[in-house]
Coordinates of C-alpha atoms in Angstrom, one line a residue:
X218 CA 49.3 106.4 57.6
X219 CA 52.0 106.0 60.3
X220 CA 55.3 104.4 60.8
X221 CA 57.1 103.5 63.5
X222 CA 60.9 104.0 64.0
X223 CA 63.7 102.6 66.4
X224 CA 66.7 101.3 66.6
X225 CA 69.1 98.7 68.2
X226 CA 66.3 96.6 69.7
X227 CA 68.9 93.7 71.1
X228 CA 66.4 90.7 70.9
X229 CA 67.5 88.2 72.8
X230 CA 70.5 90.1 74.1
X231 CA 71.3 91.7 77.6
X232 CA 72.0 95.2 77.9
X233 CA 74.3 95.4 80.4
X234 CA 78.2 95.8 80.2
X235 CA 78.6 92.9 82.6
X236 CA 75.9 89.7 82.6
X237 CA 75.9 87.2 84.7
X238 CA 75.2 84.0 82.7
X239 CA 73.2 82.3 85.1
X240 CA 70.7 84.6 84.1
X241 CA 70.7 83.9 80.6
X242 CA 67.2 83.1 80.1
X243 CA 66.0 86.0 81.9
X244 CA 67.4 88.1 79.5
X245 CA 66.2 85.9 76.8
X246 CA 62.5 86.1 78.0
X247 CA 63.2 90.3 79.0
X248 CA 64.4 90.5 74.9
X249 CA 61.5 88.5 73.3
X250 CA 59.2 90.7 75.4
X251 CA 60.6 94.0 74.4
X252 CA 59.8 92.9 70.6
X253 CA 56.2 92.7 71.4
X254 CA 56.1 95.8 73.7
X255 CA 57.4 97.8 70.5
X256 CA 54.6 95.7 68.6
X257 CA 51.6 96.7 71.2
X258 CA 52.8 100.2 71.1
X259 CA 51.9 100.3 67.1
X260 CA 48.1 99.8 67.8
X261 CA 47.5 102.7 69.9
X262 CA 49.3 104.7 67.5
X263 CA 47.3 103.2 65.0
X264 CA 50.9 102.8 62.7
X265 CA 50.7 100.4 59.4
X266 CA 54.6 99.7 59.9
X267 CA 57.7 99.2 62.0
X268 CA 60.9 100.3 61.1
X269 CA 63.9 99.2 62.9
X270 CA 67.3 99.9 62.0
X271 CA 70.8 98.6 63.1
X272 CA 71.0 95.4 65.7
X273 CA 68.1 93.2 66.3
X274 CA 69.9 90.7 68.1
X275 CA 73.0 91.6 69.1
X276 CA 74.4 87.7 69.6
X277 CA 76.5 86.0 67.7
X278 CA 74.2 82.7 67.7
X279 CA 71.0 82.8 69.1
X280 CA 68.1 80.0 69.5
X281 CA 65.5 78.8 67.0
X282 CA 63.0 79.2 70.0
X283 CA 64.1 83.3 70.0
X284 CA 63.0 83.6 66.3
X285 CA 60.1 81.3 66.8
X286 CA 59.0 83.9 69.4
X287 CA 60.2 86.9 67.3
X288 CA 58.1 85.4 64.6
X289 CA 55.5 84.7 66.9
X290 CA 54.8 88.6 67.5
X291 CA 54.9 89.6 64.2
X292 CA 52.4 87.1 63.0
X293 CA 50.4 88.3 65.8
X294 CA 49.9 91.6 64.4
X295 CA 49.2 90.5 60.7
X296 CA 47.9 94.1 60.2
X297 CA 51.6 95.2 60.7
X298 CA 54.1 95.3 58.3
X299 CA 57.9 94.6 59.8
X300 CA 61.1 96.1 58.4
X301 CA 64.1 95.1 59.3
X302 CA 67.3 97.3 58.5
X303 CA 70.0 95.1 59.3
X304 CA 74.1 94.2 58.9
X305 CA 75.0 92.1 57.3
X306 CA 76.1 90.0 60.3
X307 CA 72.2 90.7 61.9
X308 CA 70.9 90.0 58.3
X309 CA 72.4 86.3 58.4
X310 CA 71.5 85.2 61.7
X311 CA 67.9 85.2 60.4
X312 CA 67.1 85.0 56.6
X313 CA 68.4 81.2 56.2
X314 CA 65.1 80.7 58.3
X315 CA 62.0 79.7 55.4
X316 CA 59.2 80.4 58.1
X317 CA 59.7 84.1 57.8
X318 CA 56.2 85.7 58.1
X319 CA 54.7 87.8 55.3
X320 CA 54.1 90.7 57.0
X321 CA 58.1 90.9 58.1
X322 CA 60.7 92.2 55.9
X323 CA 64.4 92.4 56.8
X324 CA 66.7 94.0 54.4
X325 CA 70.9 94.2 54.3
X326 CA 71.8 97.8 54.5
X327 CA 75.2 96.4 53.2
X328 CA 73.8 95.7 49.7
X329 CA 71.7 97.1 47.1
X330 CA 68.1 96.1 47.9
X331 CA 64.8 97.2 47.3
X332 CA 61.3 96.5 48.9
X333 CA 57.8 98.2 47.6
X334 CA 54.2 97.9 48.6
X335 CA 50.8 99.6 48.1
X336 CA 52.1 102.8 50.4
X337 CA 55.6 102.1 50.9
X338 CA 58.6 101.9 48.3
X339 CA 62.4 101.5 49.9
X340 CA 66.0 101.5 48.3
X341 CA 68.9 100.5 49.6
X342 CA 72.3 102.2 48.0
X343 CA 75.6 103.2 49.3
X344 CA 74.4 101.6 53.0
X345 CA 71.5 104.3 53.0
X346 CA 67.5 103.8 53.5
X347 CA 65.4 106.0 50.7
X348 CA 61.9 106.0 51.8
X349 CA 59.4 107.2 49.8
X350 CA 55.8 107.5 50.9
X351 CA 53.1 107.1 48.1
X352 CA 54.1 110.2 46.3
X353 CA 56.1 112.3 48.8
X354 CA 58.9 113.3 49.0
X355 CA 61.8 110.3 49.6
X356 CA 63.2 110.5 53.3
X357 CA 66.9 109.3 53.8
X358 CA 68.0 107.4 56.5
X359 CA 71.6 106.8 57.0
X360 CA 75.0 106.2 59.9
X361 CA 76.1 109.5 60.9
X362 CA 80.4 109.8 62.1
X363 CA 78.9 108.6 65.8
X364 CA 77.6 105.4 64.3
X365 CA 73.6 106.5 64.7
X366 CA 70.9 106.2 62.4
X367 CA 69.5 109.9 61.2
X368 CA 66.6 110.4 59.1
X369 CA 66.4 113.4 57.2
X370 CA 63.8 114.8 54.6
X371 CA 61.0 115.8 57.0
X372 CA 60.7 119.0 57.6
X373 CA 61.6 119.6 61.1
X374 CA 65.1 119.3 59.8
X375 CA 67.7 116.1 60.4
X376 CA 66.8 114.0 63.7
X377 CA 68.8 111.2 65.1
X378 CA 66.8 108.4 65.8
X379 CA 66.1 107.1 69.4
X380 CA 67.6 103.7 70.5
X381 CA 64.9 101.4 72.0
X382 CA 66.2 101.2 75.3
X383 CA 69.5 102.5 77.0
X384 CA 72.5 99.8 76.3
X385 CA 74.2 100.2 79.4
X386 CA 75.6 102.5 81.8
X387 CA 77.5 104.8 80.2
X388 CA 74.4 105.7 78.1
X389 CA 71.5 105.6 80.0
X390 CA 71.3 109.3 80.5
X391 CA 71.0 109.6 76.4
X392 CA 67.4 110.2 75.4
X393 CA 65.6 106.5 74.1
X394 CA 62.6 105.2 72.6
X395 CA 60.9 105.4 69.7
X396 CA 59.7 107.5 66.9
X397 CA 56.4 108.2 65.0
X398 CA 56.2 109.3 61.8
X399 CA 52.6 110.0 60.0
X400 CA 52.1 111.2 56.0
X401 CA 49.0 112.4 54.9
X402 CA 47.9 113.9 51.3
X403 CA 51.1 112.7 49.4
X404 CA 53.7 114.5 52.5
X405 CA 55.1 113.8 55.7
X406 CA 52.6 115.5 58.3
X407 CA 54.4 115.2 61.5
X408 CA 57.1 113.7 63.3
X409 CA 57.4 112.8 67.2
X410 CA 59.9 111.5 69.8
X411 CA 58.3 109.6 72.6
X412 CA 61.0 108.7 75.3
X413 CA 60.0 105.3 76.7
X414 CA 61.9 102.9 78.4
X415 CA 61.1 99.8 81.0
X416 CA 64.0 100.3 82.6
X417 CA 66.2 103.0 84.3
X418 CA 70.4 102.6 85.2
X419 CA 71.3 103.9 88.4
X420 CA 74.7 103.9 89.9
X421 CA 74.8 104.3 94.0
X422 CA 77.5 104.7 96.5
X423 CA 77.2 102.5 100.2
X424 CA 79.8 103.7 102.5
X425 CA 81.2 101.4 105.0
X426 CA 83.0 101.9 108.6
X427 CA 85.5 100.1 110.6
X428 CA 82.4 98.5 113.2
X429 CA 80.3 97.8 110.4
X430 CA 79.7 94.1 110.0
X431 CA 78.0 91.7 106.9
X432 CA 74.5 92.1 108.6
X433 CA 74.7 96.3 108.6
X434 CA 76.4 95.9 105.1
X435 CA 73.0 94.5 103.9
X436 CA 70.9 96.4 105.9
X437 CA 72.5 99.6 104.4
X438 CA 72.2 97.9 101.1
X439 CA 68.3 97.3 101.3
X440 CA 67.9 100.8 102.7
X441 CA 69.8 102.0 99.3
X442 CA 68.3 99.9 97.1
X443 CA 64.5 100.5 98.4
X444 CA 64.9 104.0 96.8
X445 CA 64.7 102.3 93.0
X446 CA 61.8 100.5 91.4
X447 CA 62.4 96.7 90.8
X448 CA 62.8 97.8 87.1
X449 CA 66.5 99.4 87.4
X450 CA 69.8 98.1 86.8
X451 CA 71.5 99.0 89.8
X452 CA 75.4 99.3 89.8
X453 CA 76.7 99.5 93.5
X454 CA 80.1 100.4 94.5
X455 CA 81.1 99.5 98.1
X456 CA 83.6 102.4 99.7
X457 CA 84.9 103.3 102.9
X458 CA 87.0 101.2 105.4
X459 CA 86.3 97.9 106.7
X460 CA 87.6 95.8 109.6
X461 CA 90.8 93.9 109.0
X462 CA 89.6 90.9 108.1
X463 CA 85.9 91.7 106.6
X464 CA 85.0 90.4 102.9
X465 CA 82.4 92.0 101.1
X466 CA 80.9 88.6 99.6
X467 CA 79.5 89.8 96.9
X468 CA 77.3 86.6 95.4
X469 CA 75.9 86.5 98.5
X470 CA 74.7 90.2 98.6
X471 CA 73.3 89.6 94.9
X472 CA 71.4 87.0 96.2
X473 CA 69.6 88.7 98.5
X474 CA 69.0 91.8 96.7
X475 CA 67.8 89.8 93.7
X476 CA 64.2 89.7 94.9
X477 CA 64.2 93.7 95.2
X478 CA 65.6 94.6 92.6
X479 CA 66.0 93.1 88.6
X480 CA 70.0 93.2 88.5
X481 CA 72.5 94.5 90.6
X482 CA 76.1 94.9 90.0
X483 CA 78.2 95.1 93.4
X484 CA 81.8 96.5 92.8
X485 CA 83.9 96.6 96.4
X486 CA 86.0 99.5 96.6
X487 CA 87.0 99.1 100.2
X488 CA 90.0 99.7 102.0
X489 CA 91.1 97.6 105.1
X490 CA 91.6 99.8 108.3
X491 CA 95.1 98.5 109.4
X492 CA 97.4 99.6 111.8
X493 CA 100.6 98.7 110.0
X494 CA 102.8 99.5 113.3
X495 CA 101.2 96.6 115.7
X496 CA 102.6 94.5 112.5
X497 CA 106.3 95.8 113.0
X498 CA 107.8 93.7 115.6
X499 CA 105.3 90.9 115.5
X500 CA 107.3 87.8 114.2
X501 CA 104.3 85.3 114.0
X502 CA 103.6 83.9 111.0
X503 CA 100.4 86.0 110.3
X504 CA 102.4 88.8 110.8
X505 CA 104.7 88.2 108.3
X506 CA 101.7 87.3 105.8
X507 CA 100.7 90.7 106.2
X508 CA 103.2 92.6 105.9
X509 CA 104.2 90.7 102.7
X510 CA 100.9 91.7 101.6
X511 CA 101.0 94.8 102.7
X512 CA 104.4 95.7 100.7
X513 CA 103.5 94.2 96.9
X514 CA 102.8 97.0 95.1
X515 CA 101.7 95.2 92.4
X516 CA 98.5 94.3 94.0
X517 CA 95.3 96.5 93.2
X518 CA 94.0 97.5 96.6
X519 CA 90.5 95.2 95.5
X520 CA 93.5 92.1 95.4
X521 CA 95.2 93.3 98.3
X522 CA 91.9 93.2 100.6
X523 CA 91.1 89.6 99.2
X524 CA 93.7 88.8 99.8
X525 CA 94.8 89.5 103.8
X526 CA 91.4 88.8 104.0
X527 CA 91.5 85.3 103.1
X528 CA 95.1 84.5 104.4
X529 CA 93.9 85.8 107.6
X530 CA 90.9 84.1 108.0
X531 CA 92.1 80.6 107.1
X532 CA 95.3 81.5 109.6
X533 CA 92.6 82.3 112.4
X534 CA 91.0 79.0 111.4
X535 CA 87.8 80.8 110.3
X536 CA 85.9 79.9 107.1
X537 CA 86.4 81.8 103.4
X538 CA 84.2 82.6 101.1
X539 CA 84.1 80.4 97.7
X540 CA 83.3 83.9 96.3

Protein backbone atom coordinates (compact mmCIF):
# COMPACT_ATOMS: atom_id res chain seq x y z
CA UNK A 1 0.00 0.00 0.00
CA UNK A 2 1.09 3.58 -0.68
CA UNK A 3 0.40 6.99 0.35
CA UNK A 4 0.95 10.09 -1.01
CA UNK A 5 2.12 13.17 0.83
CA UNK A 6 2.27 17.10 0.18
CA UNK A 7 1.60 20.08 1.28
CA UNK A 8 0.27 23.72 0.75
CA UNK A 9 -1.48 22.80 -2.52
CA UNK A 10 -3.10 26.63 -2.89
CA UNK A 11 -6.31 25.53 -4.85
CA UNK A 12 -7.68 28.12 -6.45
CA UNK A 13 -4.98 30.56 -5.28
CA UNK A 14 -1.99 32.27 -7.26
CA UNK A 15 1.41 31.74 -6.19
CA UNK A 16 2.96 34.80 -6.80
CA UNK A 17 3.80 37.74 -4.43
CA UNK A 18 2.17 40.14 -6.80
CA UNK A 19 -1.12 39.04 -9.14
CA UNK A 20 -2.54 40.94 -11.39
CA UNK A 21 -6.32 40.52 -10.96
CA UNK A 22 -7.23 40.50 -14.39
CA UNK A 23 -5.98 37.26 -14.45
CA UNK A 24 -7.96 35.84 -11.86
CA UNK A 25 -9.44 33.08 -13.58
CA UNK A 26 -6.31 31.91 -15.04
CA UNK A 27 -5.09 31.26 -11.77
CA UNK A 28 -8.33 29.75 -10.85
CA UNK A 29 -8.24 27.26 -13.85
CA UNK A 30 -3.92 26.86 -13.19
CA UNK A 31 -5.26 25.79 -9.26
CA UNK A 32 -8.12 23.40 -10.06
CA UNK A 33 -5.63 21.72 -12.44
CA UNK A 34 -2.85 21.26 -10.06
CA UNK A 35 -5.44 19.18 -7.76
CA UNK A 36 -5.90 16.79 -10.49
CA UNK A 37 -2.19 16.69 -11.58
CA UNK A 38 -1.48 15.54 -7.82
CA UNK A 39 -4.49 13.10 -8.44
CA UNK A 40 -3.09 11.55 -11.89
CA UNK A 41 0.28 11.23 -10.29
CA UNK A 42 -1.38 8.61 -7.61
CA UNK A 43 -2.12 5.98 -10.36
CA UNK A 44 1.25 5.52 -11.67
CA UNK A 45 2.41 5.13 -8.25
CA UNK A 46 -0.26 2.89 -7.73
CA UNK A 47 -0.99 4.91 -4.07
CA UNK A 48 -4.50 4.02 -2.19
CA UNK A 49 -4.30 7.67 -0.56
CA UNK A 50 -3.47 11.26 -0.57
CA UNK A 51 -2.31 13.14 2.15
CA UNK A 52 -2.17 16.79 2.10
CA UNK A 53 -1.36 18.89 4.93
CA UNK A 54 -1.52 22.72 5.74
CA UNK A 55 -3.35 25.21 3.01
CA UNK A 56 -5.57 23.85 0.34
CA UNK A 57 -6.84 27.04 -0.66
CA UNK A 58 -5.19 29.68 0.44
CA UNK A 59 -8.26 32.42 -0.15
CA UNK A 60 -10.28 33.83 2.08
CA UNK A 61 -13.61 33.11 0.02
CA UNK A 62 -13.42 31.09 -2.90
CA UNK A 63 -16.30 29.96 -5.50
CA UNK A 64 -18.75 27.08 -5.29
CA UNK A 65 -17.57 26.26 -8.96
CA UNK A 66 -13.73 25.77 -7.32
CA UNK A 67 -15.08 23.02 -4.91
CA UNK A 68 -17.47 21.69 -7.48
CA UNK A 69 -14.15 21.12 -9.53
CA UNK A 70 -12.14 20.11 -6.48
CA UNK A 71 -14.85 17.55 -5.89
CA UNK A 72 -14.99 16.77 -9.29
CA UNK A 73 -11.36 15.20 -9.17
CA UNK A 74 -11.71 13.36 -6.30
CA UNK A 75 -14.82 11.63 -7.35
CA UNK A 76 -12.99 10.93 -10.43
CA UNK A 77 -10.63 8.65 -8.75
CA UNK A 78 -13.16 6.82 -6.48
CA UNK A 79 -10.36 4.28 -5.91
CA UNK A 80 -8.56 7.08 -3.94
CA UNK A 81 -9.05 7.99 -0.68
CA UNK A 82 -8.48 12.05 0.12
CA UNK A 83 -7.21 13.51 3.43
CA UNK A 84 -7.22 16.66 4.04
CA UNK A 85 -5.13 18.19 7.01
CA UNK A 86 -6.39 21.46 7.41
CA UNK A 87 -6.70 24.93 9.74
CA UNK A 88 -9.11 25.71 11.02
CA UNK A 89 -9.61 28.68 8.75
CA UNK A 90 -8.97 26.01 5.45
CA UNK A 91 -11.19 23.50 7.43
CA UNK A 92 -14.32 26.06 7.29
CA UNK A 93 -14.14 27.26 3.82
CA UNK A 94 -15.21 23.76 2.85
CA UNK A 95 -17.03 21.34 5.43
CA UNK A 96 -20.38 23.50 5.49
CA UNK A 97 -20.59 21.97 1.86
CA UNK A 98 -23.08 18.44 2.18
CA UNK A 99 -21.76 17.20 -1.39
CA UNK A 100 -18.51 16.18 0.06
CA UNK A 101 -17.45 12.91 -1.75
CA UNK A 102 -16.91 9.66 0.17
CA UNK A 103 -13.74 8.98 -0.78
CA UNK A 104 -12.50 12.72 0.66
CA UNK A 105 -11.74 13.36 4.13
CA UNK A 106 -10.69 16.73 5.61
CA UNK A 107 -9.81 16.87 9.11
CA UNK A 108 -8.99 20.16 11.61
CA UNK A 109 -5.56 19.81 12.92
CA UNK A 110 -6.75 22.49 15.44
CA UNK A 111 -9.00 19.90 17.23
CA UNK A 112 -9.15 16.53 18.51
CA UNK A 113 -10.27 14.24 15.60
CA UNK A 114 -10.02 10.96 14.50
CA UNK A 115 -10.57 9.05 11.11
CA UNK A 116 -10.06 5.00 10.62
CA UNK A 117 -10.55 2.64 7.72
CA UNK A 118 -9.71 -0.98 6.65
CA UNK A 119 -5.64 0.07 6.35
CA UNK A 120 -5.56 3.41 7.77
CA UNK A 121 -6.31 4.77 11.43
CA UNK A 122 -5.47 8.72 12.20
CA UNK A 123 -5.54 10.87 15.48
CA UNK A 124 -5.49 14.24 15.78
CA UNK A 125 -4.07 15.66 19.35
CA UNK A 126 -2.09 18.57 20.44
CA UNK A 127 -2.32 19.92 16.43
CA UNK A 128 -0.28 16.64 15.55
CA UNK A 129 -1.17 13.76 12.74
CA UNK A 130 -0.58 9.95 14.36
CA UNK A 131 -0.68 7.68 11.54
CA UNK A 132 -0.83 4.24 11.97
CA UNK A 133 -0.68 1.77 9.15
CA UNK A 134 -2.51 -1.67 9.77
CA UNK A 135 -0.29 -2.72 12.53
CA UNK A 136 2.90 -0.62 12.23
CA UNK A 137 4.36 1.36 13.84
CA UNK A 138 2.31 5.08 14.26
CA UNK A 139 4.21 7.90 12.21
CA UNK A 140 3.79 11.52 13.57
CA UNK A 141 3.34 14.31 11.57
CA UNK A 142 3.57 17.68 13.06
CA UNK A 143 4.75 22.01 12.44
CA UNK A 144 8.24 22.27 13.10
CA UNK A 145 9.63 26.24 14.63
CA UNK A 146 9.78 27.11 10.59
CA UNK A 147 6.11 26.50 10.31
CA UNK A 148 6.62 23.03 7.93
CA UNK A 149 5.08 19.91 8.23
CA UNK A 150 7.73 16.91 9.33
CA UNK A 151 6.92 13.38 9.44
CA UNK A 152 8.80 11.34 11.60
CA UNK A 153 8.69 7.50 12.59
CA UNK A 154 10.05 6.01 9.32
CA UNK A 155 13.17 4.92 9.48
CA UNK A 156 15.19 7.05 7.39
CA UNK A 157 15.01 9.42 10.36
CA UNK A 158 12.69 12.92 10.46
CA UNK A 159 12.03 14.46 6.89
CA UNK A 160 10.30 17.72 6.19
CA UNK A 161 7.82 17.37 3.77
CA UNK A 162 7.91 18.95 0.23
CA UNK A 163 5.46 21.83 -0.70
CA UNK A 164 3.62 21.12 -3.93
CA UNK A 165 4.96 23.77 -5.90
CA UNK A 166 7.26 26.76 -5.01
CA UNK A 167 4.97 29.83 -3.50
CA UNK A 168 6.86 32.54 -4.90
CA UNK A 169 10.10 34.06 -5.46
CA UNK A 170 11.87 34.01 -2.50
CA UNK A 171 11.41 30.20 -2.41
CA UNK A 172 11.61 28.79 -5.45
CA UNK A 173 15.11 27.61 -5.08
CA UNK A 174 13.73 25.36 -1.96
CA UNK A 175 13.30 21.67 -3.01
CA UNK A 176 9.17 20.96 -3.94
CA UNK A 177 6.88 18.20 -4.78
CA UNK A 178 5.69 15.42 -3.37
CA UNK A 179 6.29 12.38 -1.24
CA UNK A 180 5.63 8.61 -1.44
CA UNK A 181 5.41 6.57 1.24
CA UNK A 182 4.74 2.50 0.89
CA UNK A 183 4.15 -0.13 4.03
CA UNK A 184 4.34 -3.63 3.51
CA UNK A 185 4.08 -6.65 6.05
CA UNK A 186 2.74 -4.56 9.12
CA UNK A 187 5.97 -1.56 8.48
CA UNK A 188 6.87 1.24 6.54
CA UNK A 189 9.05 -0.17 3.54
CA UNK A 190 10.33 2.89 2.00
CA UNK A 191 10.12 6.49 1.65
CA UNK A 192 10.83 8.87 -1.45
CA UNK A 193 11.06 12.55 -2.45
CA UNK A 194 10.22 13.18 -6.05
CA UNK A 195 10.89 16.94 -6.88
CA UNK A 196 8.24 17.91 -9.38
CA UNK A 197 6.97 21.12 -10.32
CA UNK A 198 5.09 22.72 -13.54
CA UNK A 199 6.59 25.69 -13.07
CA UNK A 200 10.12 27.36 -12.47
CA UNK A 201 10.76 31.37 -10.96
CA UNK A 202 13.31 33.09 -12.66
CA UNK A 203 14.49 36.64 -11.99
CA UNK A 204 16.48 38.47 -15.09
CA UNK A 205 18.18 41.74 -15.44
CA UNK A 206 17.69 43.94 -19.04
CA UNK A 207 20.04 46.73 -19.08
CA UNK A 208 19.20 49.83 -20.89
CA UNK A 209 21.30 52.82 -22.62
CA UNK A 210 20.90 56.34 -23.24
CA UNK A 211 20.00 55.63 -27.46
CA UNK A 212 17.93 52.80 -26.61
CA UNK A 213 14.30 53.45 -27.54
CA UNK A 214 10.68 51.44 -26.63
CA UNK A 215 11.12 49.25 -29.83
CA UNK A 216 15.00 47.98 -28.63
CA UNK A 217 13.45 47.82 -25.06
CA UNK A 218 11.23 45.03 -26.34
CA UNK A 219 13.45 43.56 -28.65
CA UNK A 220 15.92 43.06 -25.70
CA UNK A 221 13.01 41.88 -23.68
CA UNK A 222 12.00 38.99 -26.16
CA UNK A 223 15.62 38.09 -26.72
CA UNK A 224 15.64 37.64 -22.63
CA UNK A 225 12.71 36.12 -22.25
CA UNK A 226 13.16 33.40 -25.20
CA UNK A 227 15.79 31.79 -22.90
CA UNK A 228 12.69 30.47 -20.40
CA UNK A 229 10.00 27.95 -21.22
CA UNK A 230 6.37 29.50 -21.40
CA UNK A 231 6.01 27.68 -17.91
CA UNK A 232 8.11 30.33 -15.69
CA UNK A 233 7.23 33.15 -13.64
CA UNK A 234 9.42 35.60 -14.90
CA UNK A 235 10.33 38.67 -12.65
CA UNK A 236 12.20 41.41 -14.87
CA UNK A 237 13.92 44.33 -13.49
CA UNK A 238 14.70 47.17 -16.00
CA UNK A 239 18.29 48.90 -15.13
CA UNK A 240 20.65 51.19 -16.69
CA UNK A 241 20.04 54.79 -18.02
CA UNK A 242 17.50 55.98 -20.28
CA UNK A 243 16.90 59.10 -22.41
CA UNK A 244 15.47 62.08 -20.62
CA UNK A 245 12.20 61.67 -21.26
CA UNK A 246 11.74 57.74 -21.93
CA UNK A 247 8.94 55.70 -19.87
CA UNK A 248 9.29 52.20 -19.54
CA UNK A 249 5.42 51.40 -20.03
CA UNK A 250 5.22 48.64 -18.32
CA UNK A 251 1.35 47.20 -19.16
CA UNK A 252 2.32 47.61 -22.47
CA UNK A 253 5.50 45.39 -22.24
CA UNK A 254 3.29 42.74 -20.27
CA UNK A 255 1.17 42.66 -23.00
CA UNK A 256 3.28 41.65 -25.44
CA UNK A 257 5.32 39.30 -23.59
CA UNK A 258 2.13 37.55 -22.37
CA UNK A 259 1.92 35.23 -25.36
CA UNK A 260 5.70 34.04 -24.57
CA UNK A 261 5.71 33.59 -21.48
CA UNK A 262 2.76 32.61 -18.52
CA UNK A 263 3.53 35.84 -16.18
CA UNK A 264 5.89 38.34 -16.10
CA UNK A 265 6.52 40.86 -13.52
CA UNK A 266 8.43 44.10 -14.93
CA UNK A 267 10.00 46.30 -12.17
CA UNK A 268 11.85 49.66 -13.84
CA UNK A 269 14.87 50.41 -12.05
CA UNK A 270 16.12 53.07 -14.47
CA UNK A 271 17.77 56.16 -14.06
CA UNK A 272 17.30 59.22 -16.43
CA UNK A 273 20.65 60.35 -18.13
CA UNK A 274 20.45 64.18 -17.31
CA UNK A 275 22.76 66.81 -17.65
CA UNK A 276 21.73 68.89 -14.66
CA UNK A 277 24.07 71.90 -15.84
CA UNK A 278 22.11 72.72 -19.38
CA UNK A 279 19.18 73.10 -16.64
CA UNK A 280 21.16 75.90 -14.61
CA UNK A 281 20.51 79.05 -16.39
CA UNK A 282 17.58 77.97 -18.36
CA UNK A 283 14.50 80.08 -16.98
CA UNK A 284 11.71 78.38 -19.14
CA UNK A 285 9.14 76.87 -17.46
CA UNK A 286 10.30 73.18 -18.25
CA UNK A 287 13.37 74.10 -16.81
CA UNK A 288 12.09 75.04 -13.66
CA UNK A 289 9.89 71.71 -13.65
CA UNK A 290 12.93 69.96 -13.60
CA UNK A 291 14.92 71.19 -11.57
CA UNK A 292 12.09 71.12 -8.89
CA UNK A 293 12.06 67.62 -9.64
CA UNK A 294 15.31 67.11 -9.71
CA UNK A 295 15.93 68.69 -5.94
CA UNK A 296 12.86 66.63 -3.83
CA UNK A 297 14.60 64.36 -2.12
CA UNK A 298 11.79 62.76 -1.06
CA UNK A 299 11.04 61.18 -4.31
CA UNK A 300 12.21 57.49 -4.99
CA UNK A 301 14.28 57.68 -8.07
CA UNK A 302 11.27 55.10 -9.73
CA UNK A 303 8.88 58.57 -8.77
CA UNK A 304 11.36 60.88 -9.85
CA UNK A 305 11.61 59.32 -13.47
CA UNK A 306 7.73 59.18 -13.74
CA UNK A 307 7.63 61.92 -12.97
CA UNK A 308 9.99 64.42 -15.29
CA UNK A 309 8.92 61.99 -17.54
CA UNK A 310 5.45 62.83 -17.61
CA UNK A 311 5.72 66.61 -16.89
CA UNK A 312 8.06 66.72 -19.78
CA UNK A 313 6.21 65.01 -22.18
CA UNK A 314 2.88 66.87 -21.69
CA UNK A 315 5.14 70.34 -21.67
CA UNK A 316 6.53 69.15 -25.18
CA UNK A 317 2.89 68.44 -26.07
CA UNK A 318 3.66 64.80 -26.57
CA UNK A 319 1.22 61.99 -25.35
CA UNK A 320 1.56 60.03 -21.66
CA UNK A 321 1.07 56.86 -20.88
CA UNK A 322 -2.29 55.91 -18.76
CA UNK A 323 0.20 53.43 -17.22
Amino acid sequence: MKIIFCTDILLGAACTENVDVKLSNKWKALRTEKFSELADKAIPENASYIAIMGTLFGQERISETTLDSLFQVVTDQKYITFLAFLSQAEYSRISYRNNIPENLHIICVEMADSYRDDNVFVCISDKKIQMQFNESTPIVISKNEEGNYVITGIKEGDKELLHFEATGYDDATAKYGYSVLEWSDGAISTYKEIEDNKFSYQTIEVKLFPEDNQKELVRKLIAAVSQFKYETFLRINITGKTEFGFMVKKDEITRQLKSRIFFVEVYDNTMMDIDEASFDNDISLRSEFVRLALQDNSLSEAERNRILSCGWNVLNGKEVSAE
